[in-house]
Tab-separated table of N, CA and C in Angstrom:
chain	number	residue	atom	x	y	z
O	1	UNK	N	-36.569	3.169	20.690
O	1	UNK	CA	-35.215	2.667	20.511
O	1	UNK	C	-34.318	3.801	20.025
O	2	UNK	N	-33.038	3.609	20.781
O	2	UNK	CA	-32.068	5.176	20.287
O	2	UNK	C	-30.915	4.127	20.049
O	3	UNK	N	-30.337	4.728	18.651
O	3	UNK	CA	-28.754	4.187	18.711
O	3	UNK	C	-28.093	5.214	18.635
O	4	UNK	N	-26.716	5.278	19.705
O	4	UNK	CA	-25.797	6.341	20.007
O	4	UNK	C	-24.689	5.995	19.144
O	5	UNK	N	-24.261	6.258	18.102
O	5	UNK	CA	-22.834	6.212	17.504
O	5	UNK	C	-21.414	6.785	17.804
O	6	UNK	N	-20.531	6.655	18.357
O	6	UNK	CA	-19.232	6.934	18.632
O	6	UNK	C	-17.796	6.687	17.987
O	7	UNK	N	-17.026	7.316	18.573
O	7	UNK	CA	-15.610	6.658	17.346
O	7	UNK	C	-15.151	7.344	16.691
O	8	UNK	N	-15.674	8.315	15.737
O	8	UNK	CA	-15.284	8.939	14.915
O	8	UNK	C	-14.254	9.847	14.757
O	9	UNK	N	-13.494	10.158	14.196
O	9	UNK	CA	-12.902	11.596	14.345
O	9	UNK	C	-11.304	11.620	13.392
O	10	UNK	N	-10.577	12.047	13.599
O	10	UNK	CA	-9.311	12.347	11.885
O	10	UNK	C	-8.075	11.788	12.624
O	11	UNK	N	-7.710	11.066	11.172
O	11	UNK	CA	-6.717	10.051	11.210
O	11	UNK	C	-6.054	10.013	9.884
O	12	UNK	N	-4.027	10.238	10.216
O	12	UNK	CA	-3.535	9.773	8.617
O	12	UNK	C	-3.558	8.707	8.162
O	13	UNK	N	-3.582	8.811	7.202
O	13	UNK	CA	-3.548	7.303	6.455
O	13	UNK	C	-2.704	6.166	6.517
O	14	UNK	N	-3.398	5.029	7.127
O	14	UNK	CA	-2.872	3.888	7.537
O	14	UNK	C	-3.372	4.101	9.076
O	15	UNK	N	-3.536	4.496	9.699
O	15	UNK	CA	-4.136	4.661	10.969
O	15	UNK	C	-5.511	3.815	10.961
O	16	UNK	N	-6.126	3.809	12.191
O	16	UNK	CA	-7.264	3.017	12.861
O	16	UNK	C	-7.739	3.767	13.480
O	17	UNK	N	-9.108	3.278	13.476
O	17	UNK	CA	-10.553	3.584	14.216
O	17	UNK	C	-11.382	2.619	14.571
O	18	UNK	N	-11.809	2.669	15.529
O	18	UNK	CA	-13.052	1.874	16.235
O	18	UNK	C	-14.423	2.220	16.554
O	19	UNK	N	-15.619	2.657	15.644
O	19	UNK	CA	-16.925	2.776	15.917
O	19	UNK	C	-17.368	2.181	16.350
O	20	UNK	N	-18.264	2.634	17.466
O	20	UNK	CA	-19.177	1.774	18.092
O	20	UNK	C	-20.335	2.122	17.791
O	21	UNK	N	-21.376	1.603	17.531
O	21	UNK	CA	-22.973	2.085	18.184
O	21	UNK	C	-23.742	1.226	19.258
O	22	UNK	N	-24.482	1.695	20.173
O	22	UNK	CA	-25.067	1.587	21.336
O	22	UNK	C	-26.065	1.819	21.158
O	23	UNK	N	-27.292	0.778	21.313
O	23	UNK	CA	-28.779	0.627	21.202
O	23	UNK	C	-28.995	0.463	22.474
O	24	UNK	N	-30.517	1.185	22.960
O	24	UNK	CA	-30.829	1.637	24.423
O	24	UNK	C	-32.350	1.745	23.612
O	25	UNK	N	-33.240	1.073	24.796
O	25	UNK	CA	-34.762	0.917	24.536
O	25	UNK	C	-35.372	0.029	24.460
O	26	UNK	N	-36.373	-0.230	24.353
O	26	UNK	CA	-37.815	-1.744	24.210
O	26	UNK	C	-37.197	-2.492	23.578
O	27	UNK	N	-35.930	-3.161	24.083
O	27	UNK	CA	-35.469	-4.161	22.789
O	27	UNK	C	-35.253	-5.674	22.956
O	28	UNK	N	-36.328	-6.007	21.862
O	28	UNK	CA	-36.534	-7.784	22.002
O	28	UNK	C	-34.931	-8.574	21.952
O	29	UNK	N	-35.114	-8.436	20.163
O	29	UNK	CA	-33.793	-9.110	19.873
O	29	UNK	C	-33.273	-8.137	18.218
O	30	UNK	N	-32.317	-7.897	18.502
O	30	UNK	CA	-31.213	-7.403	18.045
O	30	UNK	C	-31.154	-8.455	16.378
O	31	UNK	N	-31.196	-8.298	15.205
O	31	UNK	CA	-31.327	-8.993	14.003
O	31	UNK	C	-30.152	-8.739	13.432
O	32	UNK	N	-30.034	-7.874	12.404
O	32	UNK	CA	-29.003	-7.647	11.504
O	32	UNK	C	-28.265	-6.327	11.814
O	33	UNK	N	-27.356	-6.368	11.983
O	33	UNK	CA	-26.657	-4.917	11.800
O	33	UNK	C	-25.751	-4.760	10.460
O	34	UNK	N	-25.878	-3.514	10.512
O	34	UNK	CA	-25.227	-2.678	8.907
O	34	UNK	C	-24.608	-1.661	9.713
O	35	UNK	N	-23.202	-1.461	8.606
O	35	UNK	CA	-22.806	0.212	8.798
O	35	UNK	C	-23.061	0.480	7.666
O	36	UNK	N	-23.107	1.774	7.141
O	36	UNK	CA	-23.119	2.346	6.061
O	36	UNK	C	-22.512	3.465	6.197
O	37	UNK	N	-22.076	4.410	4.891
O	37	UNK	CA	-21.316	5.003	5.070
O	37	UNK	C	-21.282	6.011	3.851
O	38	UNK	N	-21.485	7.896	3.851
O	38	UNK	CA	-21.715	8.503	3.065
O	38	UNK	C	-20.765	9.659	3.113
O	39	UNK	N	-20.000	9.483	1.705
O	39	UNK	CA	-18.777	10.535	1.171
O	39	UNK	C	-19.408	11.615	0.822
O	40	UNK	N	-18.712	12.732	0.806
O	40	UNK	CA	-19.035	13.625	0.688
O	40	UNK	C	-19.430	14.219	-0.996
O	41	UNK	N	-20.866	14.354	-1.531
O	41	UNK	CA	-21.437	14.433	-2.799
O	41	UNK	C	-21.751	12.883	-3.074
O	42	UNK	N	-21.790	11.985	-2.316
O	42	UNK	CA	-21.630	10.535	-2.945
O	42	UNK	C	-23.422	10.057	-1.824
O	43	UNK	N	-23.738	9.087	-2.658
O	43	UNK	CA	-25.060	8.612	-2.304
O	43	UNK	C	-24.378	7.202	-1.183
O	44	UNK	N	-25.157	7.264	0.357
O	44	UNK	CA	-24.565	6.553	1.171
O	44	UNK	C	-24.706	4.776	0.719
O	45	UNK	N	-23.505	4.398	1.057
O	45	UNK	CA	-23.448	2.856	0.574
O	45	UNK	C	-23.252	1.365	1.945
O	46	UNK	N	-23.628	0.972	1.533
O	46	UNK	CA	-23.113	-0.182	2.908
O	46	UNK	C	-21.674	-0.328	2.612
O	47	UNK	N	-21.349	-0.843	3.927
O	47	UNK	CA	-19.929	-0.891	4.366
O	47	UNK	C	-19.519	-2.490	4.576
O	48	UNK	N	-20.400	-2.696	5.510
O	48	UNK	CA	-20.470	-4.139	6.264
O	48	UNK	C	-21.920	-4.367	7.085
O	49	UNK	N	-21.682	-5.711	7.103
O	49	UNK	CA	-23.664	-6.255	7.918
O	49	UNK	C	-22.928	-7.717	8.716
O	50	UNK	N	-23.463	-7.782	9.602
O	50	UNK	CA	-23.539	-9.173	10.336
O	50	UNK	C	-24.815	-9.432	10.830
O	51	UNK	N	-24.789	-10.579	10.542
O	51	UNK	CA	-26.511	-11.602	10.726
O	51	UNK	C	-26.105	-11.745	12.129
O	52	UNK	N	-27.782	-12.652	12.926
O	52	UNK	CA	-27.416	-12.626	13.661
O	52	UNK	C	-26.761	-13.838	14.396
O	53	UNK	N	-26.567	-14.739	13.306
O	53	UNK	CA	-26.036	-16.099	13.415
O	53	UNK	C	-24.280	-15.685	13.273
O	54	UNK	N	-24.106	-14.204	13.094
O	54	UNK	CA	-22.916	-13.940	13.241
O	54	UNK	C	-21.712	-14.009	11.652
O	55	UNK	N	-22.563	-14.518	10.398
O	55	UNK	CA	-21.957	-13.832	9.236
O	55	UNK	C	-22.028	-12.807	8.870
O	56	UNK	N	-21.089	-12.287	7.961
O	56	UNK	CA	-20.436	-10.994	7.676
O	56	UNK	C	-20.718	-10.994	6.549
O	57	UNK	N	-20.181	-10.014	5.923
O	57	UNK	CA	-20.249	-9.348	4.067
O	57	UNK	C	-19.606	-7.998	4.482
O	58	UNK	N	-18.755	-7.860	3.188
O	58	UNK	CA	-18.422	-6.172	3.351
O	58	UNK	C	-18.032	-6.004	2.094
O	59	UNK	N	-18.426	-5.019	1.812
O	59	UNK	CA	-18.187	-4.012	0.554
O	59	UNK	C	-16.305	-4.481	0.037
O	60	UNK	N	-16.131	-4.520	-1.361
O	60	UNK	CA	-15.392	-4.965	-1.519
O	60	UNK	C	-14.053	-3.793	-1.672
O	61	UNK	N	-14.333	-2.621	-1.487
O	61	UNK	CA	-13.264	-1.436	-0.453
O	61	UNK	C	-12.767	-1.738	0.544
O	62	UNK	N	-13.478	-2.533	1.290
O	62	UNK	CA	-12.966	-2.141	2.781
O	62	UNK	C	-12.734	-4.081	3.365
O	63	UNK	N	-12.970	-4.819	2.511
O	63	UNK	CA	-12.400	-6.309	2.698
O	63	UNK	C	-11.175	-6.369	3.336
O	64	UNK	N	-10.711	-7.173	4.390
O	64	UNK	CA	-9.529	-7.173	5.000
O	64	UNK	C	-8.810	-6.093	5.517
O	65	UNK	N	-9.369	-4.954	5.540
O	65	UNK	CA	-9.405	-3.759	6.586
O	65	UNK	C	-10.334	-3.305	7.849
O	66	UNK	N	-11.048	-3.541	7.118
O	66	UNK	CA	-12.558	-3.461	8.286
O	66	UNK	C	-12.970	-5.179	8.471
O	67	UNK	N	-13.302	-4.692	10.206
O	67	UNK	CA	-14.052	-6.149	11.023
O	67	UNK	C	-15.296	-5.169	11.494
O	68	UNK	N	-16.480	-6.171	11.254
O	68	UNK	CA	-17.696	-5.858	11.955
O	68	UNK	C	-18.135	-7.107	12.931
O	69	UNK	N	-18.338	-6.339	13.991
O	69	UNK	CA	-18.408	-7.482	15.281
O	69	UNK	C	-19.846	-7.085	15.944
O	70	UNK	N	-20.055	-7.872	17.143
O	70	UNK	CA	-21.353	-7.286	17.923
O	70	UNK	C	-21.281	-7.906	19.439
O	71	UNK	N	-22.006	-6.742	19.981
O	71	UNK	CA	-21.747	-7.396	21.718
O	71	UNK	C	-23.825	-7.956	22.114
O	72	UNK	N	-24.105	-8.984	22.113
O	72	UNK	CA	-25.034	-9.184	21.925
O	72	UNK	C	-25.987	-8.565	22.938
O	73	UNK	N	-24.808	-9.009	24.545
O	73	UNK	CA	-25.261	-8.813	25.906
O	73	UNK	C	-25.475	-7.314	26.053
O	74	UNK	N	-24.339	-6.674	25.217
O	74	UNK	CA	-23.934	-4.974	25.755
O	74	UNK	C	-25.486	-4.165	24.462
O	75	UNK	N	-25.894	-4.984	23.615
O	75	UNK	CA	-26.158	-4.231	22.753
O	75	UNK	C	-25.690	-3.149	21.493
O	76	UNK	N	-24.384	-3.698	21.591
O	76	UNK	CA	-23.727	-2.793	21.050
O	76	UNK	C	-22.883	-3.441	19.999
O	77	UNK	N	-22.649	-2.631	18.956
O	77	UNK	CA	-21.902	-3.116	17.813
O	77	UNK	C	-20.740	-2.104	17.398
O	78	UNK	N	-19.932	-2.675	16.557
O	78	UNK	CA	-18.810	-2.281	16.357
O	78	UNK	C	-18.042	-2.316	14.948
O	79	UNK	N	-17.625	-0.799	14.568
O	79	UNK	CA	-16.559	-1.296	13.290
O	79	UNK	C	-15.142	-1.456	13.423
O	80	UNK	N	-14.494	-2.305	13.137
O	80	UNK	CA	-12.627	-1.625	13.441
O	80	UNK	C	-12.601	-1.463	12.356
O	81	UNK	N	-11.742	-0.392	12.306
O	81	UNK	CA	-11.147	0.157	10.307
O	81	UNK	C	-9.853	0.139	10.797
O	82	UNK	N	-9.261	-0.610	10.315
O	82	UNK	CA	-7.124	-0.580	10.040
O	82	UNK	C	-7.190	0.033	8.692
O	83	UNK	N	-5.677	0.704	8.399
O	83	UNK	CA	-4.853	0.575	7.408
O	83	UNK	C	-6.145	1.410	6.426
O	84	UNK	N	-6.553	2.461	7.333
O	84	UNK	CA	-7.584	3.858	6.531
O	84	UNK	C	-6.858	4.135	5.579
O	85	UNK	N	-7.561	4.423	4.573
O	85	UNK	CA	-7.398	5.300	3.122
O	85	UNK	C	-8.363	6.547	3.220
O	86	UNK	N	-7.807	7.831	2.125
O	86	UNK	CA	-8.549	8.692	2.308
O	86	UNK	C	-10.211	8.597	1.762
O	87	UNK	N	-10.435	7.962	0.619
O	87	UNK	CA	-11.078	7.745	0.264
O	87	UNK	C	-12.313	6.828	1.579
O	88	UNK	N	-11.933	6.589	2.881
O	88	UNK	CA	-12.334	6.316	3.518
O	88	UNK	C	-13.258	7.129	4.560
O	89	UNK	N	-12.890	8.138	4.037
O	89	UNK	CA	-13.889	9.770	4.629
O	89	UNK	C	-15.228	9.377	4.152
O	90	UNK	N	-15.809	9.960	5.490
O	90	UNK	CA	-17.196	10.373	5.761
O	90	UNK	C	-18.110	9.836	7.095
O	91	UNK	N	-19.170	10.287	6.397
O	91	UNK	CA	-20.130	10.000	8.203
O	91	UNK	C	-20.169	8.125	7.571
O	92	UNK	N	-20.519	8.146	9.051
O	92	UNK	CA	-20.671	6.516	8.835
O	92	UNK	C	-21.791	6.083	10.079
O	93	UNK	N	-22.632	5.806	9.687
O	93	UNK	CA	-23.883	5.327	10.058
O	93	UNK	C	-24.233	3.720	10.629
O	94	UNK	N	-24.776	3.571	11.731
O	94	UNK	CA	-24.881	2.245	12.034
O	94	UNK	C	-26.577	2.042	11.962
O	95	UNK	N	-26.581	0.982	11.670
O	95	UNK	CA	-28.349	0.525	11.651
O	95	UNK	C	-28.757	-1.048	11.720
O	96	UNK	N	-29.792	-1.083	12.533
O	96	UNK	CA	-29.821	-1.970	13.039
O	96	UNK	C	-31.593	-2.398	12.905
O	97	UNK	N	-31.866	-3.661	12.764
O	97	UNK	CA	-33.385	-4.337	12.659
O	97	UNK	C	-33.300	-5.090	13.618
O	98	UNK	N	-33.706	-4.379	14.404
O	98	UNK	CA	-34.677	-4.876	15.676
O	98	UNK	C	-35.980	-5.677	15.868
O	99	UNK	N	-36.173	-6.813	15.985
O	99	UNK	CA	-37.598	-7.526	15.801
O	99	UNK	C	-38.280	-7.252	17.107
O	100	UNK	N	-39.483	-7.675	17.341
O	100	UNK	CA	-40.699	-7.949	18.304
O	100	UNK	C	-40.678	-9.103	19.096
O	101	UNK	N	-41.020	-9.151	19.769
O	101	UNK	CA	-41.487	-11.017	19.991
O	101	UNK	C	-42.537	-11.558	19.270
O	102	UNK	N	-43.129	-10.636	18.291
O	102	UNK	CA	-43.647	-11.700	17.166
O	102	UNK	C	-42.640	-11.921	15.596
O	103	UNK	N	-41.716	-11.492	16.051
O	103	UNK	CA	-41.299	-11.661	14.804
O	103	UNK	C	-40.638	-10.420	14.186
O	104	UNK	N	-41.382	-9.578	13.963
O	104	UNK	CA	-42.094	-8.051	13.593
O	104	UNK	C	-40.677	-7.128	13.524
O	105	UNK	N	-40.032	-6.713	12.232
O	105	UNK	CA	-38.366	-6.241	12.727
O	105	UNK	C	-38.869	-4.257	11.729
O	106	UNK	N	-38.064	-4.052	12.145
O	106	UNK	CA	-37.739	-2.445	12.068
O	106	UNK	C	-36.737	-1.793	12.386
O	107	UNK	N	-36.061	-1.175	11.371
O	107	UNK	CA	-35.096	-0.377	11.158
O	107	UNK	C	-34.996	0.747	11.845
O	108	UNK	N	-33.464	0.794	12.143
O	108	UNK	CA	-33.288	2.359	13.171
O	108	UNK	C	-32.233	2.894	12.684
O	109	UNK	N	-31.689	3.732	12.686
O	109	UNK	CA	-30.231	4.447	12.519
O	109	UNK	C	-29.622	5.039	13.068
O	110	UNK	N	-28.426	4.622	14.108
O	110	UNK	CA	-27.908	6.159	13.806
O	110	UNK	C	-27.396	6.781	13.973
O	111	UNK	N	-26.974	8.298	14.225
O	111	UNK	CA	-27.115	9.446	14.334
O	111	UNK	C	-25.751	9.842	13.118
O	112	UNK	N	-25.087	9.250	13.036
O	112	UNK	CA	-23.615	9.046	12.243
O	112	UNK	C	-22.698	9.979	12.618
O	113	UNK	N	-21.221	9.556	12.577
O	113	UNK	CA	-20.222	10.144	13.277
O	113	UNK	C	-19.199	10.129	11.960
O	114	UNK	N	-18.782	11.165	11.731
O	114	UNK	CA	-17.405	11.816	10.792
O	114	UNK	C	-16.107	10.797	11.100
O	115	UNK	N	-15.390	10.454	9.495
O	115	UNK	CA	-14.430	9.417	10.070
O	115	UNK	C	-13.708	10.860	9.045
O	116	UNK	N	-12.646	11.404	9.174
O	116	UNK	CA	-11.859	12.115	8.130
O	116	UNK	C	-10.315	11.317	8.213
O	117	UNK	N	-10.118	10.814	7.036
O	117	UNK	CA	-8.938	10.356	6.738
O	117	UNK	C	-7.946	11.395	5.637
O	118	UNK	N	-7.070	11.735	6.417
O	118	UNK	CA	-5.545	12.674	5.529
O	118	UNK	C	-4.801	11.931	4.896
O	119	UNK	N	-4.131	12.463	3.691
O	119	UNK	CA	-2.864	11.482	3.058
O	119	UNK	C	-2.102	12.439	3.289
């Protein structure tokens, strides 16, 4: 299983971005997705997660700025970030638990893509 991350790249503040990641490989069913997301000197933190019944949670930074969505068919998931702050810098990581057809789930990540936000 490979996840391709995209999206990334520098924006002033109050501006938008749209990450995607793209899972490609042996894949049963698609479970939970997470972004996470690591500042620079700072230990990486979650961002947002959607189940796969389709609830959310997000870090209480990025509440009512960021939507985390998912394309079930495409495999692919998604962050929108509106109304960026700088403090919104860094790589940002997607990960995803992938189960088996027994059940059987495992974590992937990845590759993470640079969001740089200017004031």
């Amino acid at each position: 299983v490979q996840l391709q991350a995209s999206g990334g790249g520098s924006v002033q503040a109050g501006g938008s971005l749209r990450l995607s990641c793209a899972a490609s490989g042996r894949i049963f069913a698609i479970n939970v997705i997470s972004w996470y997301r690591q500042a620079p000197g700072k230990q990486r933190e979650l961002v947002a997660i959607i189940t796969s019944g389709g609830s959310t949670n997000y870090a209480d930074s990025v509440k009512g700025r960021f939507t985390i969505s998912r394309d079930n068919a495409k495999n692919t998931m998604y962050l929108q970030m509106n109304s960026l702050k700088p403090e919104d810098t860094g790589v940002y990581y997607c990960n995803v638990r992938i189960v088996d057809r027994f059940g059987i789930g495992s974590d992937y990540w990845g590759q993470g893509t640079l969001v740089t936000v200017s004031s």
